[in-house]
Amino acid sequence: MFALPHGACRAGALALVLPALLASAAPALADDAAPPPPPTLPATGQTPAARQPLQPLADKGVTLQWSYTGEAAGNVTGGLARKSAYTGQVYVGADLDMDRIAGISGATIHVAVTNRHGKSLSGIALGNNTSVQEVWGTQNTHLAILTWEQKLLNDRLVIEAGRSQANIHFLNSPLYCLFQTNSTCGNPTFVFKNSNFTYFPASSWMAQAKLWVAPRWFAHAGVYEVNPDRKRWNDDGFNFSSANRTGVIVPWELGYADDKGETRLPGHYILGGWFDRADYADPLRDDAGGIAILTGRPARTLHGRSGIYARFDQQLTRPDPQSRRGLSIFGVAMTNLSGQVEESRYLDFGIVQTGTFKGRDTDTLGFVINDQRFSDLAMQRMRAARLAAGGEDNVHRHEVMMELAYGADVVPGLRISPNVQYVLHPDNTGAPFNPTNTRDALVFGFKFTLDGPTFFGR
């Protein structure tokens, strides 16, 4: 749905053919009805099997969740070297219904701890700045969530405050994490390159509120502390100090959302953005005005950025109104409004068929493709490093990433998703002084999620 950069013929052909194949598969759905798809686990962006509360704790207002997500990836061609990598995440959380526990109507305490481990294929073999494994990052044991949520006005207003992240509340969809690529799952990657948008599981102080102004129409805004200490490798999330904060980021969204599936073909249409009122590093200049990547001096510190995005998802077919089976599409367009940024725009389009073969009503087959366009400042930095290494001035402005993935619920609580990814024109962030362009990479991946309460409660 968008123009690919020059040299993207192979990728463009793939992008045209695969959605057509997916669409043609829609009439072959099984006729048997199936329950709605499983809910999304808010803290991870993953889509595990439906959680089932454990008795008798659930009767007392305590809902426990635990899951394990693993992602393997290996590049068979391209990149800087041919390697493989595995990364995983343990998630343990609880929701405390304060109405049942303490008689406080509409109140819930959310708490979650994660452990991430493993390596990133992009870090060790591809050299680009967008991972092909979404659950890589903050590789330690971490207090990810500790918040109080309060529902008011007959649940039309929801307020949450405590320790959490912007990316689990804004700019996300359950469709995104049917894929493994971090360019789409858990959020379109552009927002992290161009702002201090806080990300899971690195938690900081926050507050957010969502108001349903009319059925299926909402306004949503939040404020999140930006603190470099929270992103350090040895931070465990239990340090609640704000001593080194540099400002806040304020995300917002306005839109239409059929979250309850009240229409036959549910969808979401959202306009959003962010005001980043915190410090950030200049993508080109050092503190003395030189090109930082050449001088080795610290990058110049700047303050304040903003951006805007439009996103949607829409189910196109639904042969059985009692089932979620059918064909859906989604898309995202993002750009910056102010500040010195790494990327000038981002475009993303995906298509997902839920219900594939007979008897496989919750399986999914999906394809996603996105285009990241680097800013003039980023291009100048990359060209300077390339020329300093004796290379040619032929740096690619666009990086295109795509994935074809099949998701299967093997047994209740266990979902697997083999996938194939292709990275066209990987940027040289991981090897800036490489005199040549990094070769296009073909990556085979395998993602699985084990949902504890469902799997062990069978």
Coordinates of N, CA and C in Angstrom, one line a residue, residues 223-428:
V223 N 1.1 10.5 30.7 CA 2.3 11.2 30.9 C 3.3 10.2 31.5
Y224 N 4.5 10.1 31.0 CA 5.5 9.0 31.4 C 6.8 9.7 31.7
E225 N 7.4 9.4 32.8 CA 8.7 9.9 33.2 C 9.8 9.3 32.2
V226 N 10.7 10.2 31.8 CA 11.8 9.8 31.0 C 13.1 9.8 31.9
N227 N 13.7 8.7 32.1 CA 14.8 8.6 33.0 C 15.8 7.6 32.5
P228 N 17.0 8.1 32.0 CA 18.0 7.2 31.4 C 18.4 6.1 32.3
D229 N 18.3 6.2 33.7 CA 18.6 5.2 34.6 C 17.8 3.9 34.4
R230 N 16.5 4.1 34.0 CA 15.6 3.0 33.8 C 16.0 2.1 32.6
K231 N 16.8 2.6 31.7 CA 17.2 1.8 30.6 C 18.6 1.1 30.7
R232 N 19.2 1.3 31.8 CA 20.5 0.7 32.0 C 20.4 -0.8 32.2
W233 N 21.4 -1.5 31.7 CA 21.4 -3.0 31.7 C 21.2 -3.6 33.1
N234 N 21.7 -2.8 34.2 CA 21.6 -3.4 35.5 C 20.4 -2.8 36.3
D235 N 19.5 -2.1 35.7 CA 18.4 -1.6 36.4 C 17.3 -2.7 36.5
D236 N 16.8 -3.0 37.7 CA 15.9 -4.1 37.9 C 14.4 -3.6 38.1
G237 N 14.2 -2.3 38.0 CA 12.8 -1.8 38.1 C 12.4 -1.5 39.5
F238 N 13.2 -1.9 40.5 CA 12.8 -1.7 41.9 C 13.3 -0.4 42.5
N239 N 14.1 0.3 41.7 CA 14.6 1.6 42.1 C 13.5 2.7 41.7
F240 N 12.8 3.2 42.6 CA 11.7 4.2 42.3 C 12.2 5.6 42.3
S241 N 13.5 5.9 42.4 CA 14.0 7.2 42.4 C 13.8 7.9 41.0
S242 N 13.5 9.2 41.1 CA 13.4 10.0 39.9 C 14.5 11.1 39.8
A243 N 15.6 10.8 40.5 CA 16.7 11.7 40.6 C 17.3 12.2 39.3
N244 N 17.4 11.3 38.3 CA 18.1 11.6 37.1 C 17.1 11.8 35.9
R245 N 15.9 12.0 36.2 CA 14.9 12.2 35.1 C 15.3 13.4 34.2
T246 N 15.0 13.3 33.0 CA 15.3 14.4 32.0 C 14.0 15.1 31.5
G247 N 12.9 14.6 31.9 CA 11.6 15.2 31.4 C 10.5 14.1 31.3
V248 N 9.5 14.4 30.5 CA 8.4 13.4 30.3 C 8.1 13.3 28.9
I249 N 7.3 12.2 28.5 CA 6.8 12.1 27.2 C 5.2 12.0 27.4
V250 N 4.5 12.7 26.5 CA 3.0 12.7 26.6 C 2.4 12.1 25.3
P251 N 2.0 10.9 25.3 CA 1.4 10.3 24.2 C -0.1 10.6 24.2
W252 N -0.8 10.6 23.1 CA -2.2 10.8 23.0 C -2.8 10.1 21.9
E253 N -4.1 9.7 22.0 CA -4.8 9.1 20.9 C -6.3 9.5 20.9
L254 N -6.9 9.7 19.7 CA -8.3 9.9 19.6 C -8.8 8.9 18.5
G255 N -10.0 8.3 18.8 CA -10.4 7.4 17.7 C -11.7 6.6 18.0
Y256 N -11.9 5.7 17.1 CA -13.0 4.8 17.1 C -12.4 3.4 17.3
A257 N -13.1 2.7 18.3 CA -12.6 1.3 18.6 C -13.7 0.4 19.0
D258 N -13.9 -0.7 18.2 CA -14.8 -1.7 18.6 C -14.1 -2.8 19.3
D259 N -13.7 -2.5 20.6 CA -13.0 -3.5 21.4 C -13.8 -4.7 21.8
K260 N -15.1 -4.5 21.9 CA -16.0 -5.5 22.4 C -16.6 -6.4 21.3
G261 N -16.2 -6.1 20.0 CA -16.8 -6.9 18.9 C -18.3 -6.7 18.7
E262 N -18.8 -5.5 19.0 CA -20.2 -5.3 18.9 C -20.7 -5.3 17.5
T263 N -19.9 -5.0 16.5 CA -20.3 -5.0 15.1 C -19.8 -6.3 14.4
R264 N -20.4 -6.6 13.3 CA -20.1 -7.8 12.6 C -18.6 -7.8 12.1
L265 N -18.2 -6.6 11.6 CA -16.8 -6.5 11.1 C -16.1 -5.4 12.0
P266 N -15.6 -5.8 13.2 CA -15.0 -4.8 14.1 C -13.7 -4.2 13.5
G267 N -13.4 -3.0 13.9 CA -12.2 -2.3 13.5 C -11.8 -1.2 14.4
H268 N -10.7 -0.6 14.2 CA -10.2 0.5 14.9 C -9.6 1.6 14.0
Y269 N -9.9 2.8 14.2 CA -9.4 3.9 13.4 C -8.9 5.0 14.4
I270 N -7.6 5.3 14.4 CA -7.0 6.0 15.5 C -6.0 7.1 14.9
L271 N -6.1 8.3 15.4 CA -5.2 9.3 15.2 C -4.4 9.6 16.5
G272 N -3.1 9.6 16.5 CA -2.3 9.7 17.7 C -1.0 10.4 17.5
G273 N -0.3 10.6 18.6 CA 1.0 11.3 18.5 C 1.6 11.4 19.9
W274 N 2.7 12.2 19.9 CA 3.4 12.4 21.2 C 4.1 13.7 21.3
F275 N 4.2 14.2 22.5 CA 5.0 15.4 22.8 C 6.1 14.9 23.7
D276 N 7.3 14.9 23.2 CA 8.5 14.4 24.0 C 9.2 15.6 24.6
R277 N 9.0 15.9 25.9 CA 9.6 17.0 26.6 C 10.7 16.5 27.5
A278 N 11.7 15.8 26.8 CA 12.8 15.3 27.6 C 14.1 15.4 26.7
D279 N 15.2 15.2 27.3 CA 16.5 15.3 26.6 C 16.7 14.1 25.7
Y280 N 17.5 14.3 24.6 CA 17.8 13.2 23.7 C 19.1 13.6 23.0
A281 N 19.8 12.6 22.4 CA 21.0 12.8 21.7 C 20.9 13.2 20.3
D282 N 21.6 14.2 19.9 CA 21.6 14.6 18.5 C 22.0 13.5 17.6
P283 N 21.3 13.1 16.5 CA 21.7 12.0 15.7 C 22.9 12.2 14.8
L284 N 23.5 13.5 14.8 CA 24.6 13.8 14.0 C 25.7 14.5 14.7
R285 N 25.4 15.6 15.4 CA 26.5 16.5 15.9 C 26.9 16.1 17.4
D286 N 28.2 16.3 17.6 CA 28.7 16.2 19.0 C 28.6 17.5 19.8
D287 N 29.0 17.5 21.0 CA 28.9 18.6 21.9 C 29.8 19.8 21.5
A288 N 30.6 19.6 20.5 CA 31.5 20.7 20.0 C 31.1 21.1 18.6
G289 N 30.0 20.5 18.0 CA 29.6 20.8 16.7 C 30.1 20.0 15.6
G290 N 31.0 19.0 15.9 CA 31.5 18.1 14.9 C 30.6 16.9 14.7
I291 N 31.0 16.0 13.8 CA 30.2 14.8 13.5 C 30.6 13.8 14.6
A292 N 29.7 13.4 15.5 CA 30.1 12.6 16.6 C 30.7 11.3 16.3
I293 N 30.2 10.7 15.2 CA 30.7 9.3 14.9 C 32.1 9.3 14.5
L294 N 32.6 10.5 14.0 CA 34.0 10.7 13.5 C 34.9 11.2 14.7
T295 N 34.4 12.1 15.5 CA 35.2 12.6 16.5 C 35.3 11.8 17.8
G296 N 34.3 11.0 18.0 CA 34.3 10.2 19.2 C 33.8 10.9 20.5
R297 N 33.5 12.2 20.3 CA 33.0 13.0 21.4 C 31.5 12.7 21.7
P298 N 31.0 13.0 22.9 CA 29.6 12.8 23.2 C 28.7 13.5 22.3
A299 N 27.5 12.9 22.0 CA 26.6 13.6 21.1 C 26.0 14.8 21.8
R300 N 25.7 15.8 21.1 CA 25.0 17.0 21.6 C 23.7 16.7 22.2
T301 N 23.4 17.2 23.4 CA 22.1 17.0 24.0 C 21.1 18.0 23.6
L302 N 20.0 17.5 23.1 CA 18.9 18.4 22.7 C 17.7 18.1 23.5
H303 N 16.6 18.9 23.4 CA 15.4 18.8 24.2 C 14.2 19.1 23.4
G304 N 13.2 18.2 23.5 CA 11.9 18.4 22.9 C 11.8 17.9 21.5
R305 N 10.8 17.0 21.3 CA 10.4 16.5 19.9 C 8.9 16.2 19.9
S306 N 8.4 16.0 18.7 CA 7.0 15.6 18.7 C 6.8 14.8 17.4
G307 N 5.7 14.0 17.3 CA 5.4 13.2 16.2 C 3.9 12.9 16.1
I308 N 3.5 12.4 15.0 CA 2.0 12.1 14.8 C 1.9 10.8 14.0
Y309 N 0.8 10.1 14.2 CA 0.6 8.8 13.4 C -0.9 8.6 13.2
A310 N -1.2 7.9 12.2 CA -2.6 7.4 11.9 C -2.5 5.9 11.8
R311 N -3.4 5.2 12.4 CA -3.4 3.7 12.3 C -4.8 3.1 12.3
F312 N -4.9 1.9 11.7 CA -6.2 1.3 11.6 C -6.1 -0.2 11.6
D313 N -7.1 -0.9 11.9 CA -7.3 -2.3 11.6 C -8.7 -2.6 11.3
Q314 N -9.0 -3.5 10.4 CA -10.4 -3.7 10.0 C -10.6 -5.2 9.6
Q315 N -11.6 -5.8 10.2 CA -11.9 -7.2 9.7 C -12.8 -7.0 8.5
L316 N -12.4 -7.7 7.4 CA -13.1 -7.6 6.1 C -14.1 -8.7 5.9
T317 N -13.8 -9.9 6.4 CA -14.8 -11.0 6.2 C -15.0 -11.7 7.6
R318 N -16.2 -12.2 7.7 CA -16.6 -12.9 9.0 C -17.8 -13.8 8.6
P319 N -17.5 -15.0 8.1 CA -18.6 -15.9 7.7 C -19.5 -16.3 8.8
D320 N -19.1 -16.3 10.0 CA -19.9 -16.7 11.1 C -19.9 -15.6 12.2
P321 N -21.0 -14.9 12.5 CA -21.1 -13.8 13.4 C -20.7 -14.2 14.8
Q322 N -20.7 -15.6 15.1 CA -20.4 -16.0 16.5 C -18.9 -16.3 16.6
S323 N -18.1 -16.1 15.5 CA -16.7 -16.4 15.4 C -15.9 -15.3 15.0
R324 N -14.6 -15.2 15.3 CA -13.7 -14.2 14.8 C -13.0 -14.6 13.5
R325 N -13.4 -15.8 13.0 CA -12.7 -16.2 11.8 C -13.0 -15.2 10.7
G326 N -11.9 -15.0 9.9 CA -12.1 -14.1 8.8 C -10.8 -13.4 8.4
L327 N -10.8 -12.5 7.5 CA -9.7 -11.8 6.9 C -9.7 -10.3 7.5
S328 N -8.5 -9.9 8.0 CA -8.3 -8.6 8.6 C -7.1 -7.9 7.9
I329 N -7.1 -6.6 7.9 CA -6.0 -5.8 7.4 C -5.7 -4.8 8.5
F330 N -4.4 -4.3 8.5 CA -4.1 -3.2 9.4 C -3.0 -2.3 8.7
G331 N -2.8 -1.1 9.1 CA -1.8 -0.2 8.6 C -1.5 0.9 9.6
V332 N -0.3 1.4 9.4 CA 0.2 2.5 10.2 C 1.0 3.5 9.4
A333 N 0.9 4.8 9.6 CA 1.7 5.8 8.9 C 2.1 6.8 10.0
M334 N 3.5 7.0 10.1 CA 4.0 7.9 11.2 C 5.0 8.8 10.6
T335 N 5.1 10.0 11.2 CA 6.1 11.0 10.8 C 6.4 11.9 12.1
N336 N 7.5 12.6 12.0 CA 7.9 13.5 13.1 C 7.3 14.9 12.7
L337 N 7.1 15.7 13.8 CA 6.6 17.1 13.6 C 7.7 18.1 14.0
S338 N 8.5 17.7 14.9 CA 9.6 18.6 15.4 C 10.7 17.9 16.0
G339 N 11.9 18.5 16.1 CA 13.1 17.9 16.7 C 14.0 17.3 15.6
Q340 N 15.2 16.9 16.0 CA 16.2 16.3 15.2 C 16.1 14.8 15.4
V341 N 15.8 14.1 14.3 CA 15.4 12.7 14.5 C 16.2 11.8 13.6
E342 N 16.1 10.5 13.9 CA 16.8 9.5 13.1 C 16.0 9.1 11.9
E343 N 14.7 9.0 11.9 CA 13.9 8.6 10.7 C 12.9 9.7 10.4
S344 N 12.6 9.9 9.1 CA 11.6 10.9 8.7 C 10.2 10.4 8.6
R345 N 10.0 9.1 8.3 CA 8.7 8.6 8.3 C 8.7 7.0 8.3
Y346 N 7.6 6.4 8.6 CA 7.4 5.0 8.7 C 6.1 4.6 8.1
L347 N 6.0 3.6 7.3 CA 4.8 3.0 6.7 C 4.7 1.5 7.0
D348 N 3.5 1.0 7.3 CA 3.4 -0.4 7.7 C 2.0 -0.9 7.2
F349 N 2.0 -2.1 6.6 CA 0.8 -2.7 6.2 C 0.8 -4.2 6.4
G350 N -0.3 -4.7 6.9 CA -0.4 -6.1 7.2 C -1.7 -6.7 6.9
I351 N -1.7 -8.0 6.7 CA -3.0 -8.8 6.4 C -2.9 -10.1 7.2
V352 N -4.0 -10.4 7.8 CA -4.1 -11.6 8.7 C -5.4 -12.4 8.4
Q353 N -5.2 -13.7 8.1 CA -6.4 -14.6 8.0 C -6.5 -15.4 9.3
T354 N -7.6 -15.3 10.0 CA -7.8 -16.1 11.2 C -8.7 -17.2 10.8
G355 N -8.3 -18.5 11.1 CA -9.1 -19.6 10.7 C -8.6 -20.0 9.3
T356 N -7.8 -21.1 9.3 CA -7.1 -21.4 8.1 C -7.7 -22.7 7.5
F357 N -7.3 -23.9 8.0 CA -7.8 -25.1 7.5 C -8.9 -25.6 8.4
K358 N -9.6 -26.6 7.9 CA -10.7 -27.2 8.6 C -10.3 -27.7 10.0
G359 N -11.0 -27.2 11.0 CA -10.7 -27.6 12.4 C -9.6 -26.7 13.0
R360 N -9.1 -25.7 12.2 CA -8.0 -24.8 12.7 C -8.5 -23.4 12.8
D361 N -9.6 -23.2 13.6 CA -10.3 -21.9 13.6 C -9.6 -20.8 14.3
T362 N -8.6 -21.1 15.1 CA -7.9 -20.0 15.8 C -6.5 -19.8 15.2
D363 N -6.1 -20.7 14.3 CA -4.8 -20.5 13.6 C -4.8 -19.2 12.8
T364 N -3.7 -18.6 12.5 CA -3.6 -17.4 11.8 C -2.5 -17.5 10.7
L365 N -2.7 -16.9 9.6 CA -1.7 -16.8 8.5 C -1.6 -15.3 8.2
G366 N -0.4 -14.7 8.3 CA -0.3 -13.3 8.2 C 1.0 -12.9 7.4
F367 N 0.9 -11.7 6.8 CA 2.0 -11.1 6.1 C 2.1 -9.6 6.5
V368 N 3.2 -9.1 6.8 CA 3.4 -7.7 7.2 C 4.6 -7.1 6.5
I369 N 4.6 -5.9 6.0 CA 5.7 -5.2 5.4 C 5.8 -3.8 5.9
N370 N 6.9 -3.3 6.2 CA 7.1 -1.9 6.6 C 8.3 -1.2 6.0
D371 N 8.3 0.1 5.8 CA 9.3 0.8 5.2 C 9.7 1.9 6.2
Q372 N 11.0 1.9 6.6 CA 11.6 3.0 7.5 C 12.5 3.9 6.6
R373 N 12.2 5.1 6.6 CA 12.9 6.1 5.8 C 13.8 6.9 6.7
F374 N 15.1 6.9 6.5 CA 16.1 7.6 7.4 C 16.1 9.1 7.1
S375 N 16.3 9.9 8.1 CA 16.3 11.4 7.9 C 17.6 11.9 7.3
D376 N 17.6 13.1 6.9 CA 18.8 13.7 6.2 C 20.0 13.6 7.2
L377 N 19.7 13.9 8.5 CA 20.8 13.9 9.5 C 21.4 12.5 9.6
A378 N 20.5 11.5 9.7 CA 21.0 10.1 9.8 C 21.8 9.7 8.5
M379 N 21.3 10.1 7.4 CA 22.0 9.8 6.1 C 23.4 10.5 6.1
Q380 N 23.5 11.7 6.6 CA 24.8 12.4 6.7 C 25.7 11.7 7.6
R381 N 25.3 11.2 8.7 CA 26.1 10.5 9.7 C 26.6 9.2 9.0
M382 N 25.7 8.4 8.4 CA 26.1 7.1 7.8 C 27.1 7.3 6.7
R383 N 26.8 8.4 5.9 CA 27.7 8.6 4.7 C 29.1 9.0 5.2
A384 N 29.2 9.8 6.3 CA 30.5 10.3 6.8 C 31.3 9.1 7.3
A385 N 30.6 8.1 8.0 CA 31.3 6.9 8.5 C 31.8 6.1 7.3
R386 N 30.9 5.9 6.3 CA 31.2 5.1 5.1 C 32.5 5.7 4.4
L387 N 32.5 7.0 4.2 CA 33.6 7.6 3.4 C 34.9 7.5 4.3
A388 N 34.7 7.7 5.6 CA 35.9 7.6 6.5 C 36.6 6.2 6.4
A389 N 35.7 5.2 6.1 CA 36.2 3.8 6.0 C 36.7 3.5 4.6
G390 N 36.7 4.5 3.7 CA 37.2 4.2 2.3 C 36.1 3.7 1.4
G391 N 34.8 3.7 1.9 CA 33.8 3.2 1.0 C 33.2 4.2 0.1
E392 N 32.1 3.9 -0.6 CA 31.5 4.7 -1.5 C 30.2 5.4 -0.9
D393 N 29.8 6.5 -1.5 CA 28.6 7.2 -1.0 C 27.4 6.6 -1.6
N394 N 27.0 5.4 -1.2 CA 25.9 4.7 -1.7 C 25.0 4.2 -0.6
V395 N 24.9 4.9 0.5 CA 24.1 4.5 1.6 C 22.6 4.5 1.2
H396 N 21.9 3.4 1.6 CA 20.4 3.3 1.3 C 19.7 4.2 2.3
R397 N 18.7 4.9 1.8 CA 17.8 5.7 2.7 C 16.7 4.9 3.3
H398 N 16.3 3.8 2.7 CA 15.2 3.1 3.1 C 15.6 1.7 3.6
E399 N 15.0 1.2 4.7 CA 15.1 -0.1 5.2 C 13.7 -0.7 5.2
V400 N 13.6 -1.8 4.5 CA 12.3 -2.5 4.4 C 12.3 -3.8 5.0
M401 N 11.4 -4.1 5.9 CA 11.3 -5.4 6.6 C 10.0 -6.0 6.4
M402 N 10.0 -7.3 6.3 CA 8.7 -8.0 6.0 C 8.8 -9.4 6.7
E403 N 7.6 -10.0 6.9 CA 7.5 -11.3 7.5 C 6.2 -12.0 7.1
L404 N 6.4 -13.3 6.8 CA 5.2 -14.2 6.6 C 5.2 -15.2 7.8
A405 N 4.1 -15.3 8.5 CA 4.1 -16.1 9.7 C 2.8 -16.9 9.8
Y406 N 2.9 -18.1 10.3 CA 1.8 -19.0 10.6 C 1.7 -19.2 12.1
G407 N 0.6 -18.9 12.7 CA 0.4 -19.2 14.1 C -0.6 -20.3 14.4
A408 N -0.2 -21.3 15.2 CA -1.0 -22.4 15.5 C -1.2 -22.7 17.0
D409 N -2.4 -22.9 17.4 CA -2.6 -23.3 18.8 C -2.5 -24.8 18.8
V410 N -1.4 -25.3 19.3 CA -1.1 -26.8 19.2 C -2.0 -27.5 20.2
V411 N -2.0 -27.0 21.5 CA -2.9 -27.5 22.5 C -3.3 -26.2 23.3
P412 N -4.4 -26.3 24.1 CA -4.7 -25.1 24.9 C -3.5 -24.6 25.7
G413 N -3.2 -23.3 25.5 CA -2.1 -22.7 26.3 C -0.7 -22.8 25.6
L414 N -0.6 -23.4 24.4 CA 0.7 -23.5 23.7 C 0.4 -23.1 22.3
R415 N 1.1 -22.0 21.9 CA 1.0 -21.5 20.5 C 2.3 -21.4 19.9
I416 N 2.5 -21.9 18.7 CA 3.7 -21.8 18.0 C 3.5 -21.0 16.7
S417 N 4.6 -20.3 16.2 CA 4.5 -19.5 15.0 C 5.8 -19.5 14.3
P418 N 6.0 -20.5 13.3 CA 7.1 -20.4 12.4 C 7.0 -19.2 11.5
N419 N 8.1 -18.6 11.1 CA 8.0 -17.4 10.3 C 9.2 -17.2 9.4
V420 N 9.0 -16.5 8.3 CA 10.1 -16.2 7.4 C 10.2 -14.6 7.3
Q421 N 11.4 -14.1 7.6 CA 11.5 -12.6 7.5 C 12.6 -12.3 6.4
Y422 N 12.4 -11.1 5.8 CA 13.3 -10.6 4.9 C 13.6 -9.1 5.2
V423 N 14.9 -8.8 5.2 CA 15.3 -7.4 5.5 C 16.0 -6.9 4.3
L424 N 15.4 -5.9 3.7 CA 15.9 -5.3 2.5 C 16.7 -4.0 2.8
H425 N 17.9 -3.9 2.5 CA 18.8 -2.8 2.8 C 18.9 -2.6 4.3
P426 N 19.5 -3.6 5.0 CA 19.7 -3.3 6.4 C 20.6 -2.1 6.6
D427 N 20.3 -1.3 7.6 CA 21.2 -0.2 7.9 C 22.4 -0.7 8.5
N428 N 23.5 0.2 8.5 CA 24.8 -0.2 9.1 C 25.0 0.3 10.5

